[in-house]
Amino acid sequence: RRWVGRPAGAVLRDEFLLGTGGAALLNGAPVGTGDATPLRHMDVLSRVVHFHEPPVLVPAGPLVVRRVEVPGGHGTVYVLDKPASVPVHPAGPYLSNSLTVMAEAQMGMEPGTLVPCHRIDR
C-alpha cells in the first residue's frame, strides 16, 4: 500500500527505474513517467521488459542427435552430444538457447517433448 496516492509516473521512475523510453501499463492502459495519475488501492501497474538471451557457442551444422529404440518396444531414447557452453534445459537467462529446446526445434518436436534423464559430463 506504499504506492497508494503516489503519481504513477513517480512510481515508474523511482520503483521500476523506468526511463522515458520504457513501456508501462496502468490497469491495461499505457502510462508514462510523466503521468500524474494517483495510484489507487488494487491498481495494476506493469511494465514490458525486453531482453536478449546470452549467446552460446555451438559447432557449425546441426546438433548431433542419435535415436535409440529401447529393446522390447519400451520407447525411444534420444542421445545428444552436448556442446560445453550450452545449458541442458531452460533455466535462468537461457530459455531458447538450451540443449533440449534447440534439439526439439531441430527435430520438429513440440516444446517440452525431450526430458533430460542423465548427464555424463559431470
PDB file of C-alpha atoms in Angstrom:
ATOM      1  CA  ARG A   1       0.000   0.000   0.000  1.00  0.00           C
ATOM      2  CA  ARG A   2       3.024   2.277  -0.053  1.00  0.00           C
ATOM      3  CA  TRP A   3       2.209   3.351  -3.620  1.00  0.00           C
ATOM      4  CA  VAL A   4      -1.419   4.381  -2.924  1.00  0.00           C
ATOM      5  CA  GLY A   5      -1.822   8.101  -3.623  1.00  0.00           C
ATOM      6  CA  ARG A   6       1.550   8.457  -5.348  1.00  0.00           C
ATOM      7  CA  PRO A   7       1.628   9.558  -9.005  1.00  0.00           C
ATOM      8  CA  ALA A   8       2.011   6.632 -11.431  1.00  0.00           C
ATOM      9  CA  GLY A   9       4.929   8.351 -13.195  1.00  0.00           C
ATOM     10  CA  ALA A  10       6.853   8.801  -9.942  1.00  0.00           C
ATOM     11  CA  VAL A  11       6.434   5.116  -9.058  1.00  0.00           C
ATOM     12  CA  LEU A  12       7.648   4.123 -12.526  1.00  0.00           C
ATOM     13  CA  ARG A  13      10.740   6.314 -12.176  1.00  0.00           C
ATOM     14  CA  ASP A  14      11.572   5.513  -8.538  1.00  0.00           C
ATOM     15  CA  GLU A  15      10.490   1.888  -8.080  1.00  0.00           C
ATOM     16  CA  PHE A  16      10.627   0.420 -11.603  1.00  0.00           C
ATOM     17  CA  LEU A  17      13.634   2.544 -12.638  1.00  0.00           C
ATOM     18  CA  LEU A  18      11.846   3.214 -15.909  1.00  0.00           C
ATOM     19  CA  GLY A  19      13.309   5.890 -18.151  1.00  0.00           C
ATOM     20  CA  THR A  20      11.433   7.972 -20.680  1.00  0.00           C
ATOM     21  CA  GLY A  21      11.554   5.266 -23.375  1.00  0.00           C
ATOM     22  CA  GLY A  22      10.043   2.410 -21.369  1.00  0.00           C
ATOM     23  CA  ALA A  23       6.633   0.846 -21.896  1.00  0.00           C
ATOM     24  CA  ALA A  24       4.248   0.594 -18.942  1.00  0.00           C
ATOM     25  CA  LEU A  25       0.555  -0.023 -18.327  1.00  0.00           C
ATOM     26  CA  LEU A  26      -1.791   1.162 -15.595  1.00  0.00           C
ATOM     27  CA  ASN A  27      -4.851  -1.094 -15.455  1.00  0.00           C
ATOM     28  CA  GLY A  28      -4.179  -2.077 -19.074  1.00  0.00           C
ATOM     29  CA  ALA A  29      -3.834   1.483 -20.393  1.00  0.00           C
ATOM     30  CA  PRO A  30      -0.480   2.989 -21.461  1.00  0.00           C
ATOM     31  CA  VAL A  31       1.142   5.240 -18.872  1.00  0.00           C
ATOM     32  CA  GLY A  32       4.401   7.201 -18.910  1.00  0.00           C
ATOM     33  CA  THR A  33       6.922   8.513 -16.416  1.00  0.00           C
ATOM     34  CA  GLY A  34       5.353  11.974 -16.625  1.00  0.00           C
ATOM     35  CA  ASP A  35       1.858  10.733 -15.684  1.00  0.00           C
ATOM     36  CA  ALA A  36       0.444  12.411 -12.579  1.00  0.00           C
ATOM     37  CA  THR A  37      -2.486   9.981 -12.109  1.00  0.00           C
ATOM     38  CA  PRO A  38      -2.558   8.989  -8.430  1.00  0.00           C
ATOM     39  CA  LEU A  39      -2.477   5.249  -7.799  1.00  0.00           C
ATOM     40  CA  ARG A  40      -5.429   3.702  -6.001  1.00  0.00           C
ATOM     41  CA  HIS A  41      -5.719   0.514  -3.992  1.00  0.00           C
ATOM     42  CA  MET A  42      -5.837  -2.561  -6.325  1.00  0.00           C
ATOM     43  CA  ASP A  43      -4.496  -0.701  -9.386  1.00  0.00           C
ATOM     44  CA  VAL A  44      -2.291  -2.887 -11.589  1.00  0.00           C
ATOM     45  CA  LEU A  45       0.925  -1.211 -12.694  1.00  0.00           C
ATOM     46  CA  SER A  46       3.090  -3.257 -15.048  1.00  0.00           C
ATOM     47  CA  ARG A  47       5.938  -2.763 -17.455  1.00  0.00           C
ATOM     48  CA  VAL A  48       7.237  -4.549 -20.511  1.00  0.00           C
ATOM     49  CA  VAL A  49      10.790  -5.844 -20.268  1.00  0.00           C
ATOM     50  CA  HIS A  50      12.781  -6.748 -23.364  1.00  0.00           C
ATOM     51  CA  PHE A  51      15.977  -8.740 -23.010  1.00  0.00           C
ATOM     52  CA  HIS A  52      18.267 -10.845 -25.139  1.00  0.00           C
ATOM     53  CA  GLU A  53      19.498 -14.272 -24.095  1.00  0.00           C
ATOM     54  CA  PRO A  54      23.224 -14.652 -23.669  1.00  0.00           C
ATOM     55  CA  PRO A  55      24.779 -16.341 -26.706  1.00  0.00           C
ATOM     56  CA  VAL A  56      26.013 -19.922 -26.620  1.00  0.00           C
ATOM     57  CA  LEU A  57      28.751 -21.427 -28.766  1.00  0.00           C
ATOM     58  CA  VAL A  58      27.640 -24.376 -30.865  1.00  0.00           C
ATOM     59  CA  PRO A  59      29.619 -26.111 -33.605  1.00  0.00           C
ATOM     60  CA  ALA A  60      28.698 -25.378 -37.209  1.00  0.00           C
ATOM     61  CA  GLY A  61      25.887 -27.557 -38.504  1.00  0.00           C
ATOM     62  CA  PRO A  62      23.098 -29.363 -36.674  1.00  0.00           C
ATOM     63  CA  LEU A  63      23.336 -30.834 -33.182  1.00  0.00           C
ATOM     64  CA  VAL A  64      24.452 -34.472 -33.041  1.00  0.00           C
ATOM     65  CA  VAL A  65      21.351 -36.477 -32.090  1.00  0.00           C
ATOM     66  CA  ARG A  66      21.117 -40.270 -32.078  1.00  0.00           C
ATOM     67  CA  ARG A  67      17.757 -42.006 -31.835  1.00  0.00           C
ATOM     68  CA  VAL A  68      17.933 -45.307 -29.953  1.00  0.00           C
ATOM     69  CA  GLU A  69      14.978 -47.701 -29.766  1.00  0.00           C
ATOM     70  CA  VAL A  70      14.661 -49.352 -26.344  1.00  0.00           C
ATOM     71  CA  PRO A  71      14.533 -53.160 -26.713  1.00  0.00           C
ATOM     72  CA  GLY A  72      11.166 -54.799 -26.143  1.00  0.00           C
ATOM     73  CA  GLY A  73       9.171 -51.897 -27.588  1.00  0.00           C
ATOM     74  CA  HIS A  74       9.556 -49.743 -24.449  1.00  0.00           C
ATOM     75  CA  GLY A  75      10.027 -46.467 -26.292  1.00  0.00           C
ATOM     76  CA  THR A  76      12.741 -44.293 -27.749  1.00  0.00           C
ATOM     77  CA  VAL A  77      15.745 -42.590 -26.182  1.00  0.00           C
ATOM     78  CA  TYR A  78      17.493 -39.663 -27.847  1.00  0.00           C
ATOM     79  CA  VAL A  79      21.212 -39.352 -27.179  1.00  0.00           C
ATOM     80  CA  LEU A  80      22.558 -35.840 -27.683  1.00  0.00           C
ATOM     81  CA  ASP A  81      26.138 -34.653 -27.868  1.00  0.00           C
ATOM     82  CA  LYS A  82      26.049 -31.533 -25.685  1.00  0.00           C
ATOM     83  CA  PRO A  83      28.384 -28.657 -26.557  1.00  0.00           C
ATOM     84  CA  ALA A  84      30.199 -27.348 -23.471  1.00  0.00           C
ATOM     85  CA  SER A  85      28.713 -23.831 -23.472  1.00  0.00           C
ATOM     86  CA  VAL A  86      25.067 -24.910 -23.843  1.00  0.00           C
ATOM     87  CA  PRO A  87      22.869 -25.439 -20.757  1.00  0.00           C
ATOM     88  CA  VAL A  88      20.888 -28.707 -20.762  1.00  0.00           C
ATOM     89  CA  HIS A  89      17.420 -27.264 -20.092  1.00  0.00           C
ATOM     90  CA  PRO A  90      15.855 -23.787 -19.951  1.00  0.00           C
ATOM     91  CA  ALA A  91      16.960 -22.020 -16.774  1.00  0.00           C
ATOM     92  CA  GLY A  92      17.872 -18.501 -15.704  1.00  0.00           C
ATOM     93  CA  PRO A  93      18.530 -16.269 -18.713  1.00  0.00           C
ATOM     94  CA  TYR A  94      18.646 -19.255 -21.103  1.00  0.00           C
ATOM     95  CA  LEU A  95      15.181 -20.019 -22.448  1.00  0.00           C
ATOM     96  CA  SER A  96      15.730 -20.796 -26.135  1.00  0.00           C
ATOM     97  CA  ASN A  97      19.489 -21.302 -26.077  1.00  0.00           C
ATOM     98  CA  SER A  98      19.378 -24.641 -24.247  1.00  0.00           C
ATOM     99  CA  LEU A  99      20.057 -28.165 -25.485  1.00  0.00           C
ATOM    100  CA  THR A 100      16.542 -29.561 -25.130  1.00  0.00           C
ATOM    101  CA  VAL A 101      14.870 -26.579 -26.821  1.00  0.00           C
ATOM    102  CA  MET A 102      17.392 -26.471 -29.696  1.00  0.00           C
ATOM    103  CA  ALA A 103      17.151 -30.249 -30.277  1.00  0.00           C
ATOM    104  CA  GLU A 104      13.322 -30.170 -30.259  1.00  0.00           C
ATOM    105  CA  ALA A 105      13.342 -27.349 -32.812  1.00  0.00           C
ATOM    106  CA  GLN A 106      15.900 -29.145 -34.991  1.00  0.00           C
ATOM    107  CA  MET A 107      13.849 -32.371 -34.990  1.00  0.00           C
ATOM    108  CA  GLY A 108      10.453 -30.640 -35.361  1.00  0.00           C
ATOM    109  CA  MET A 109       9.179 -31.784 -31.956  1.00  0.00           C
ATOM    110  CA  GLU A 110       6.708 -29.998 -29.716  1.00  0.00           C
ATOM    111  CA  PRO A 111       8.338 -27.932 -26.927  1.00  0.00           C
ATOM    112  CA  GLY A 112       8.750 -29.954 -23.737  1.00  0.00           C
ATOM    113  CA  THR A 113       8.937 -33.302 -25.542  1.00  0.00           C
ATOM    114  CA  LEU A 114      12.521 -34.072 -24.541  1.00  0.00           C
ATOM    115  CA  VAL A 115      13.220 -34.650 -20.866  1.00  0.00           C
ATOM    116  CA  PRO A 116      16.851 -34.978 -19.760  1.00  0.00           C
ATOM    117  CA  CYS A 117      17.425 -38.132 -17.766  1.00  0.00           C
ATOM    118  CA  HIS A 118      21.196 -38.414 -17.278  1.00  0.00           C
ATOM    119  CA  ARG A 119      24.261 -36.287 -17.755  1.00  0.00           C
ATOM    120  CA  ILE A 120      27.669 -37.871 -18.117  1.00  0.00           C
ATOM    121  CA  ASP A 121      29.655 -34.633 -18.338  1.00  0.00           C
ATOM    122  CA  ARG A 122      29.936 -34.131 -14.559  1.00  0.00           C
TER     123      ARG A 122
END
